[in-house]
XYZ file of N, CA and C in Angstrom:
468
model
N -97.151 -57.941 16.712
C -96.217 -58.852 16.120
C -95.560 -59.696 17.217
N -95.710 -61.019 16.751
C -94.853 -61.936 18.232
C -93.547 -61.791 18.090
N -92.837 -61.972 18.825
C -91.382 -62.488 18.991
C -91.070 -63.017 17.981
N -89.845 -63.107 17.303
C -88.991 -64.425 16.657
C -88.152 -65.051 17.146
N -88.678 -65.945 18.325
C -87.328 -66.272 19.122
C -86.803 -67.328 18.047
N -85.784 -67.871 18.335
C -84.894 -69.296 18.326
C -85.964 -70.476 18.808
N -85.827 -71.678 17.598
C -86.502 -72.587 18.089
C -85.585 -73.968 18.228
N -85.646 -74.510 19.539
C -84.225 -74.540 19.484
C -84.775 -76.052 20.466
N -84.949 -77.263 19.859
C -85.150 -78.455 20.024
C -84.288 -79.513 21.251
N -84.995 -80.072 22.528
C -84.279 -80.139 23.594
C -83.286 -81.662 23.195
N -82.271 -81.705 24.089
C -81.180 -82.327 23.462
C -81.792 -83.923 23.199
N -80.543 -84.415 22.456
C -81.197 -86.065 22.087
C -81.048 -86.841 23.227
N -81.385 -88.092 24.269
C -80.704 -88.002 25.094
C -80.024 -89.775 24.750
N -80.167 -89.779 23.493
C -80.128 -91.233 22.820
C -78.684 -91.920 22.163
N -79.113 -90.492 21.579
C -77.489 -90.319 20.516
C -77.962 -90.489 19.218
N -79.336 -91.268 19.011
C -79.677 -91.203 17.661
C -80.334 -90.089 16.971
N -80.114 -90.139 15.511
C -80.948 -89.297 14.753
C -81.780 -88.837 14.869
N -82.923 -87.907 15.391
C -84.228 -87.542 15.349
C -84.582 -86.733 13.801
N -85.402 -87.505 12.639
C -85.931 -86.750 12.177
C -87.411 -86.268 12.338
N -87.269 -84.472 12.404
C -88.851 -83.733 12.424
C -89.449 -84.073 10.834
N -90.409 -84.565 10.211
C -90.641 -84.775 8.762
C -92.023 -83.276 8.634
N -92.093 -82.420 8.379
C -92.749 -81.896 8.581
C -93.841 -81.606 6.991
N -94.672 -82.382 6.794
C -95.854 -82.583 5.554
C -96.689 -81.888 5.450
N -96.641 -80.595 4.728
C -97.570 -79.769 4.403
C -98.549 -80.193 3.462
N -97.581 -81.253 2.657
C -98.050 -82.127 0.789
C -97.668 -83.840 1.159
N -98.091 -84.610 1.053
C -97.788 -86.317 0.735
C -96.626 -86.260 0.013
N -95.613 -86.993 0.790
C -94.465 -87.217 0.489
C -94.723 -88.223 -0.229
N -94.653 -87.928 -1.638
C -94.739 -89.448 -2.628
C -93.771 -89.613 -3.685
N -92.858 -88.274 -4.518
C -92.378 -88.793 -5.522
C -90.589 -89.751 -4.782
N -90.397 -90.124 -5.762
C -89.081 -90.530 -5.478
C -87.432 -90.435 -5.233
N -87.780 -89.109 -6.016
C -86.650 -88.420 -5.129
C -86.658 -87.766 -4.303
N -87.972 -87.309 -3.508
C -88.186 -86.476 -2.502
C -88.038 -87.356 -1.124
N -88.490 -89.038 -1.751
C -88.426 -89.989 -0.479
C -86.906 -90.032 -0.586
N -86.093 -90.305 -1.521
C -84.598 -90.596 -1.505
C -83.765 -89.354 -0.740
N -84.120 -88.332 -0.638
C -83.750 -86.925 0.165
C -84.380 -87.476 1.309
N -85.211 -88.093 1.518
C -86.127 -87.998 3.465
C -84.825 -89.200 3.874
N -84.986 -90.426 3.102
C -83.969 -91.280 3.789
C -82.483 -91.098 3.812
N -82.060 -90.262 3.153
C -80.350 -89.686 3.405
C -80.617 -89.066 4.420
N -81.529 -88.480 4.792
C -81.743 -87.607 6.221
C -81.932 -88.151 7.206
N -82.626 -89.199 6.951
C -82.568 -90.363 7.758
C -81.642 -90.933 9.038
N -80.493 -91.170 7.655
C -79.251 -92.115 8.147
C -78.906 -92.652 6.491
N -79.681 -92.907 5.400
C -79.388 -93.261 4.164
C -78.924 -94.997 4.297
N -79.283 -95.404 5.663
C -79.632 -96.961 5.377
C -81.126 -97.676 5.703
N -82.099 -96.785 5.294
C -83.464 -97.095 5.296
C -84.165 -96.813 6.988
N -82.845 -95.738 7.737
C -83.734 -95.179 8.686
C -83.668 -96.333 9.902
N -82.504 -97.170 9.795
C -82.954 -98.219 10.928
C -82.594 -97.742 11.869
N -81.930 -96.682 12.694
C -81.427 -96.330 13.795
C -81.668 -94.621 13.681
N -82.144 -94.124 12.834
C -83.060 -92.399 13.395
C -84.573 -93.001 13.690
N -84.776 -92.370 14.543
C -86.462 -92.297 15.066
C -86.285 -91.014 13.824
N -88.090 -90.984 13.465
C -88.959 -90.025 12.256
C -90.064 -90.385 12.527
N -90.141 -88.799 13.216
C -91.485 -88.138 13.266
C -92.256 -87.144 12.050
N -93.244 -87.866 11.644
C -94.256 -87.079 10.515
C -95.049 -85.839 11.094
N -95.074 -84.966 11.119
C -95.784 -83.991 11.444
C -96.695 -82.855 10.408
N -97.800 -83.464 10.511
C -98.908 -82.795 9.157
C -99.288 -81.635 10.091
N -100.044 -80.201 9.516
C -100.248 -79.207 9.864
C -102.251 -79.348 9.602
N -102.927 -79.170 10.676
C -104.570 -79.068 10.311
C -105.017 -77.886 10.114
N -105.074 -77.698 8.367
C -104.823 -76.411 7.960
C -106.137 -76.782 7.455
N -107.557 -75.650 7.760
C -108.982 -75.649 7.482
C -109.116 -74.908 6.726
N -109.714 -74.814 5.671
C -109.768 -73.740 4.329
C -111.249 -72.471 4.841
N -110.978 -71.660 4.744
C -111.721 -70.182 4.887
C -112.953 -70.743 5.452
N -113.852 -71.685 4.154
C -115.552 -71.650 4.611
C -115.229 -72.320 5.736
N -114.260 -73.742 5.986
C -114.609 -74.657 7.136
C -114.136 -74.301 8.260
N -113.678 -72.966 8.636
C -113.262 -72.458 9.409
C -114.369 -71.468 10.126
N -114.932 -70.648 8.511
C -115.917 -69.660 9.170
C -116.978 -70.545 10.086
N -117.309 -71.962 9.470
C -118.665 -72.492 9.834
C -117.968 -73.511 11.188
N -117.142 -73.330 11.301
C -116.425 -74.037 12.764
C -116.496 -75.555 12.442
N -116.017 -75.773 11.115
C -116.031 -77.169 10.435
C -114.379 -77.388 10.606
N -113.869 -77.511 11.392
C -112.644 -77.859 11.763
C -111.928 -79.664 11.049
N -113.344 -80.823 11.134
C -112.839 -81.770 11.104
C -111.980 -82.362 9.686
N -112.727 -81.689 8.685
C -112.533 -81.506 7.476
C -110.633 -81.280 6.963
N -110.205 -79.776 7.832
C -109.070 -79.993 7.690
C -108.235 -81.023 8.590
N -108.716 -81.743 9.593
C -108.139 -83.057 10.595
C -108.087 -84.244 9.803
N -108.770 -84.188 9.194
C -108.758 -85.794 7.567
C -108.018 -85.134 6.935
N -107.765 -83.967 6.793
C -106.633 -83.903 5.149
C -105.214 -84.121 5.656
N -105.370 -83.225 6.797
C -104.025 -83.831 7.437
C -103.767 -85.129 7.991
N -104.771 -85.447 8.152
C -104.540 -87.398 8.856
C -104.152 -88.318 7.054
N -104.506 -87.560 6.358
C -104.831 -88.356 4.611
C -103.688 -88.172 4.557
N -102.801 -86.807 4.388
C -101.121 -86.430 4.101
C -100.313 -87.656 5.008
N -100.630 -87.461 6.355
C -99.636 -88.726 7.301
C -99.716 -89.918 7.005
N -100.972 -90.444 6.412
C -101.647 -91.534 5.806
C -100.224 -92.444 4.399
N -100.721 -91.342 3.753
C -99.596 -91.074 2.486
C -98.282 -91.212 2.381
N -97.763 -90.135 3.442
C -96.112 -90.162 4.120
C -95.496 -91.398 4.947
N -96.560 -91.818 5.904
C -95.869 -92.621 6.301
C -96.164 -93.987 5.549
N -96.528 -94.234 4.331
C -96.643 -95.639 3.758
C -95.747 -95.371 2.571
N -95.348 -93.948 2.067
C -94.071 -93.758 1.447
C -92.546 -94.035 2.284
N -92.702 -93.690 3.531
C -91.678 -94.158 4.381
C -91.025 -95.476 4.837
N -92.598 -96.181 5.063
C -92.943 -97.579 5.120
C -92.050 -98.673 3.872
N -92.390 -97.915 2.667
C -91.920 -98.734 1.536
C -90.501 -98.480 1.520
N -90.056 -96.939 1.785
C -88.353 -96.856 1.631
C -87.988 -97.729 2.763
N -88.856 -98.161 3.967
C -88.122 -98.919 5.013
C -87.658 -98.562 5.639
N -88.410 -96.736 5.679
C -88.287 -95.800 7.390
C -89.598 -96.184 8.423
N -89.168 -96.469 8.950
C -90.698 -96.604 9.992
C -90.622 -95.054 11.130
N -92.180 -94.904 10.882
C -92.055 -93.281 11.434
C -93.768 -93.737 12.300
N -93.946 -92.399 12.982
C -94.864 -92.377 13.783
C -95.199 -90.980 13.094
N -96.472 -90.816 13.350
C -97.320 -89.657 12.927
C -97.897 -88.353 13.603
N -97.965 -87.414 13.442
C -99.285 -86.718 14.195
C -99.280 -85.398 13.422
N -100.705 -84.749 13.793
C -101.153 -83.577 13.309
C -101.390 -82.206 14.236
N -100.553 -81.342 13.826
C -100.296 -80.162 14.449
C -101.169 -79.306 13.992
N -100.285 -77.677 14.509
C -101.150 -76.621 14.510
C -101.601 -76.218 12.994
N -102.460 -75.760 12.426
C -102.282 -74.985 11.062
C -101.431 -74.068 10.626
N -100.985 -73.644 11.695
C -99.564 -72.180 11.237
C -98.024 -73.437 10.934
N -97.544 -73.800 10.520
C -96.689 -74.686 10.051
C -95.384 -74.190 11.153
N -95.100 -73.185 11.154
C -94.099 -72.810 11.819
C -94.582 -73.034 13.435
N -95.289 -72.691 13.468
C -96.055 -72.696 15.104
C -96.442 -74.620 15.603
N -96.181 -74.950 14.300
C -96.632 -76.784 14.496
C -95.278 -77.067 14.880
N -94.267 -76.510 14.422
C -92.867 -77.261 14.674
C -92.671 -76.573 15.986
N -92.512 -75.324 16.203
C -92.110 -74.717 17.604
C -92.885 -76.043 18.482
N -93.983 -75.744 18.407
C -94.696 -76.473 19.674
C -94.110 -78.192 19.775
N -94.285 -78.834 18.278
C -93.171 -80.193 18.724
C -92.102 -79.995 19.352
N -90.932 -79.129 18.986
C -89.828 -79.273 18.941
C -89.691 -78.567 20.380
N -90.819 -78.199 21.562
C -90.523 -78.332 22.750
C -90.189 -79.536 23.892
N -90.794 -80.743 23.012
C -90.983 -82.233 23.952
C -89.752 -82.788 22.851
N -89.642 -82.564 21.294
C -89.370 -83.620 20.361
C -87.794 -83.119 20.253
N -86.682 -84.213 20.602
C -85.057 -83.799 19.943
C -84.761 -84.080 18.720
N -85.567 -83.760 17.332
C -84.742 -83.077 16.527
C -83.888 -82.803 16.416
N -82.756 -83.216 15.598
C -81.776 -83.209 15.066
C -81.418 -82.760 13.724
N -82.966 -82.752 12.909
C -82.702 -82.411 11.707
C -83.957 -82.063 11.391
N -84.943 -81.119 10.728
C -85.820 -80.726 10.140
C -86.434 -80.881 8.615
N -87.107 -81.500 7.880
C -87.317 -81.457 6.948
C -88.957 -80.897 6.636
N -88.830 -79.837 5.680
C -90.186 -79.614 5.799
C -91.139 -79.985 3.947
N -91.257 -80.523 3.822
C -92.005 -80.657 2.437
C -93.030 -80.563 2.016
N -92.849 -79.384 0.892
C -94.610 -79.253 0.027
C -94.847 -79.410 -0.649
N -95.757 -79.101 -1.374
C -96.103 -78.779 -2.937
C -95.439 -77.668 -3.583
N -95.636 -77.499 -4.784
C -94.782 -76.431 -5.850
C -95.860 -75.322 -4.974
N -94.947 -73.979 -5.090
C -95.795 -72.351 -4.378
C -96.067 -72.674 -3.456
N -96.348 -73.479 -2.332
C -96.705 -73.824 -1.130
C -95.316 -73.521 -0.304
N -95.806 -72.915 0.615
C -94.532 -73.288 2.376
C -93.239 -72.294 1.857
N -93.138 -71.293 0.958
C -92.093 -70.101 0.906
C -91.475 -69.729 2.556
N -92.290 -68.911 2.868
C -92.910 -68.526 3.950
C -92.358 -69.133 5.389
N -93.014 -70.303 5.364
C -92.673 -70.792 6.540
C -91.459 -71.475 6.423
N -90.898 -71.669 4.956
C -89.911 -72.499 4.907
C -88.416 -71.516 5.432
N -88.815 -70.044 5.321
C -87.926 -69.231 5.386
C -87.972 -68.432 6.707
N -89.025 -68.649 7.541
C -89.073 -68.146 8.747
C -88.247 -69.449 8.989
N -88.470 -71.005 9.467
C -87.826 -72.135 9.863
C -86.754 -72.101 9.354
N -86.286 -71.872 8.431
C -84.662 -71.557 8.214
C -84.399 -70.501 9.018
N -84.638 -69.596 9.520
C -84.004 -67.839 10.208
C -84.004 -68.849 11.678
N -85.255 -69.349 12.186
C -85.294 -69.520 13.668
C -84.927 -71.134 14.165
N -84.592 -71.958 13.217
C -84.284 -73.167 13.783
C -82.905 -73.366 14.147
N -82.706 -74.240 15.116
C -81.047 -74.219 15.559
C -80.652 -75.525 15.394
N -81.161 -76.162 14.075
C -80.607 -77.577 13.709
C -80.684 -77.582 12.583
N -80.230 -78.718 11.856
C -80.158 -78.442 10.198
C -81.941 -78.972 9.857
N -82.111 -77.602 8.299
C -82.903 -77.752 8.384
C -82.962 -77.778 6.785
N -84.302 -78.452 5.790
C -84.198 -78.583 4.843
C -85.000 -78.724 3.805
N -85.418 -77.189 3.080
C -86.806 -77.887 2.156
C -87.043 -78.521 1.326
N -87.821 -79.330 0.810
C -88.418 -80.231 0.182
C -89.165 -79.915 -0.668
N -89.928 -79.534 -1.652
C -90.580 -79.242 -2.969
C -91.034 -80.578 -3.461
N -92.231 -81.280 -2.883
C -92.255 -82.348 -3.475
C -93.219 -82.493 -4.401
N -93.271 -82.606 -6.220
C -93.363 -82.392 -7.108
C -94.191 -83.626 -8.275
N -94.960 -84.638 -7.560
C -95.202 -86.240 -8.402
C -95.887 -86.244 -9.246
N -94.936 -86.907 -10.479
C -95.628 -86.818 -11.696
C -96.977 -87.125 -11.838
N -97.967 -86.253 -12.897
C -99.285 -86.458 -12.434
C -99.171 -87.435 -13.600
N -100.718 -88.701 -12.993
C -101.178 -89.643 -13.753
C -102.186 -89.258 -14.957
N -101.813 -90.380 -16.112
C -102.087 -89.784 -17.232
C -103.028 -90.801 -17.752
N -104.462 -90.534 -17.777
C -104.941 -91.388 -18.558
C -105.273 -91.876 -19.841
N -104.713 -93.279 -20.348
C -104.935 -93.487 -21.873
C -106.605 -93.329 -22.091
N -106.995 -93.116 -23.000
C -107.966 -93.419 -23.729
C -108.373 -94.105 -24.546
Protein backbone atom coordinates (compact mmCIF):
# COMPACT_ATOMS: atom_id res chain seq x y z
CA UNK A 1 0.00 0.00 0.00
CA UNK A 2 1.58 3.53 -0.93
CA UNK A 3 1.61 6.37 1.28
CA UNK A 4 -1.28 8.93 1.47
CA UNK A 5 0.67 11.83 1.64
CA UNK A 6 -0.80 15.49 1.27
CA UNK A 7 -0.97 16.77 -2.17
CA UNK A 8 -0.18 19.96 -1.73
CA UNK A 9 0.24 22.29 -5.02
CA UNK A 10 3.43 24.75 -5.22
CA UNK A 11 2.55 28.36 -4.48
CA UNK A 12 0.93 30.81 -7.17
CA UNK A 13 3.63 33.10 -7.86
CA UNK A 14 1.06 35.41 -9.86
CA UNK A 15 -1.64 36.07 -7.54
CA UNK A 16 -4.07 34.73 -9.99
CA UNK A 17 -6.53 31.96 -9.87
CA UNK A 18 -5.19 28.63 -11.00
CA UNK A 19 -7.90 26.34 -11.98
CA UNK A 20 -6.87 22.26 -12.01
CA UNK A 21 -10.18 21.15 -14.36
CA UNK A 22 -9.74 17.63 -13.93
CA UNK A 23 -12.15 15.52 -16.93
CA UNK A 24 -12.74 12.12 -16.35
CA UNK A 25 -16.36 12.85 -18.64
CA UNK A 26 -16.77 16.05 -21.32
CA UNK A 27 -17.72 18.86 -19.55
CA UNK A 28 -20.88 19.72 -21.56
CA UNK A 29 -24.12 20.27 -19.67
CA UNK A 30 -24.84 23.72 -18.47
CA UNK A 31 -24.81 23.86 -15.23
CA UNK A 32 -21.80 21.92 -14.78
CA UNK A 33 -20.04 24.69 -17.16
CA UNK A 34 -21.83 27.47 -14.90
CA UNK A 35 -20.09 25.68 -11.62
CA UNK A 36 -16.48 25.50 -13.78
CA UNK A 37 -16.82 29.37 -14.43
CA UNK A 38 -17.78 30.54 -10.75
CA UNK A 39 -14.60 28.63 -10.08
CA UNK A 40 -13.14 30.37 -12.42
CA UNK A 41 -13.53 33.91 -11.18
CA UNK A 42 -17.49 33.91 -12.43
CA UNK A 43 -16.52 36.66 -15.02
CA UNK A 44 -15.87 34.21 -17.90
CA UNK A 45 -12.36 33.27 -16.47
CA UNK A 46 -10.54 36.41 -17.78
CA UNK A 47 -7.89 36.58 -15.12
CA UNK A 48 -7.68 32.57 -13.65
CA UNK A 49 -5.38 30.55 -15.89
CA UNK A 50 -7.48 26.73 -16.40
CA UNK A 51 -5.86 23.87 -16.85
CA UNK A 52 -7.94 20.76 -18.39
CA UNK A 53 -6.51 17.68 -17.30
CA UNK A 54 -8.05 14.32 -18.95
CA UNK A 55 -6.84 10.96 -17.41
CA UNK A 56 -5.55 8.08 -20.40
CA UNK A 57 -7.61 5.54 -18.98
CA UNK A 58 -7.22 2.15 -21.52
CA UNK A 59 -10.01 -0.34 -21.07
CA UNK A 60 -8.82 -4.12 -20.00
CA UNK A 61 -8.46 -5.64 -23.81
CA UNK A 62 -6.39 -2.36 -24.95
CA UNK A 63 -4.27 -2.64 -22.26
CA UNK A 64 -3.78 -6.48 -22.29
CA UNK A 65 -2.81 -6.12 -26.16
CA UNK A 66 -0.49 -2.97 -25.32
CA UNK A 67 -3.07 -0.87 -27.39
CA UNK A 68 -2.48 2.12 -25.29
CA UNK A 69 -3.37 4.71 -28.16
CA UNK A 70 -6.96 4.05 -28.09
CA UNK A 71 -7.31 5.28 -24.53
CA UNK A 72 -4.88 8.66 -25.68
CA UNK A 73 -7.92 9.68 -28.28
CA UNK A 74 -10.56 9.26 -25.67
CA UNK A 75 -8.82 11.36 -23.52
CA UNK A 76 -7.60 13.88 -26.20
CA UNK A 77 -11.76 13.59 -27.46
CA UNK A 78 -12.84 14.55 -23.50
CA UNK A 79 -10.16 17.80 -23.70
CA UNK A 80 -11.44 18.23 -27.22
CA UNK A 81 -15.05 18.64 -25.72
CA UNK A 82 -14.06 20.58 -22.43
CA UNK A 83 -12.16 22.93 -23.73
CA UNK A 84 -14.72 24.14 -26.59
CA UNK A 85 -17.34 24.05 -23.65
CA UNK A 86 -14.96 26.47 -21.92
CA UNK A 87 -14.24 28.25 -25.11
CA UNK A 88 -18.03 29.10 -25.49
CA UNK A 89 -18.49 30.12 -21.61
CA UNK A 90 -15.38 32.40 -22.54
CA UNK A 91 -12.79 30.46 -20.31
CA UNK A 92 -9.84 29.93 -22.37
CA UNK A 93 -7.92 26.89 -20.95
CA UNK A 94 -5.01 24.81 -22.15
CA UNK A 95 -5.18 21.05 -22.15
CA UNK A 96 -3.34 17.85 -21.44
CA UNK A 97 -3.61 14.17 -20.73
CA UNK A 98 -2.41 12.47 -17.67
CA UNK A 99 -1.93 9.34 -15.86
CA UNK A 100 -4.96 6.76 -15.88
CA UNK A 101 -5.11 6.56 -11.98
CA UNK A 102 -7.01 10.06 -11.72
CA UNK A 103 -5.64 10.74 -8.40
CA UNK A 104 -2.04 9.97 -9.44
CA UNK A 105 -2.83 12.45 -12.71
CA UNK A 106 -3.42 15.32 -10.29
CA UNK A 107 -0.51 14.52 -7.73
CA UNK A 108 1.89 14.46 -10.61
CA UNK A 109 0.39 18.00 -12.14
CA UNK A 110 0.02 19.58 -9.07
CA UNK A 111 3.95 19.15 -8.58
CA UNK A 112 4.93 21.90 -11.47
CA UNK A 113 1.00 23.31 -11.58
CA UNK A 114 -0.26 26.21 -8.62
CA UNK A 115 -3.60 25.26 -8.21
CA UNK A 116 -5.62 27.05 -6.29
CA UNK A 117 -8.67 25.24 -6.72
CA UNK A 118 -9.47 21.66 -7.97
CA UNK A 119 -12.36 20.61 -9.85
CA UNK A 120 -12.79 17.16 -10.77
CA UNK A 121 -15.81 16.08 -13.11
CA UNK A 122 -17.56 12.89 -14.26
CA UNK A 123 -20.13 11.01 -15.29
CA UNK A 124 -23.06 9.64 -12.99
CA UNK A 125 -21.13 6.28 -10.80
CA UNK A 126 -17.88 7.35 -12.17
CA UNK A 127 -14.83 9.05 -9.91
CA UNK A 128 -16.51 8.08 -6.10
CA UNK A 129 -13.26 6.96 -5.34
CA UNK A 130 -10.94 9.24 -6.47
CA UNK A 131 -13.19 12.00 -5.79
CA UNK A 132 -12.87 11.03 -2.08
CA UNK A 133 -9.28 10.11 -1.86
CA UNK A 134 -8.72 14.04 -3.58
CA UNK A 135 -10.91 15.41 -1.04
CA UNK A 136 -8.81 13.51 2.16
CA UNK A 137 -5.30 14.52 0.39
CA UNK A 138 -5.65 17.86 -1.36
CA UNK A 139 -4.62 21.10 0.43
CA UNK A 140 -6.76 23.48 -1.71
CA UNK A 141 -10.34 23.76 -2.30
CA UNK A 142 -11.54 21.10 -3.99
CA UNK A 143 -14.81 20.19 -5.82
CA UNK A 144 -16.88 17.46 -7.48
CA UNK A 145 -18.67 17.73 -10.43
CA UNK A 146 -21.27 15.00 -11.61
CA UNK A 147 -21.67 16.05 -14.99
CA UNK A 148 -25.01 14.68 -16.16
CA UNK A 149 -26.20 16.01 -20.24
CA UNK A 150 -29.38 15.54 -21.24
CA UNK A 151 -29.37 12.72 -23.71
CA UNK A 152 -30.53 13.54 -27.38
CA UNK A 153 -33.77 12.39 -28.46
CA UNK A 154 -34.63 11.42 -31.74
CA UNK A 155 -38.03 12.33 -33.48
CA UNK A 156 -39.25 9.93 -35.80
Amino acid sequence: HPPHLPIVPPPARDGRAHLLLVASAPLESSPAIDRVVAAAGGDGGSEAEVLVLAPNRPRFAERWTSDLDRGQRRAQDTLVLTVASLAKAGIDATARVGDEDVVQAVDDQLQSYPATQVVLVDGPGDGATAARQLRSRLRVPFVHLVDAPREQTVAL
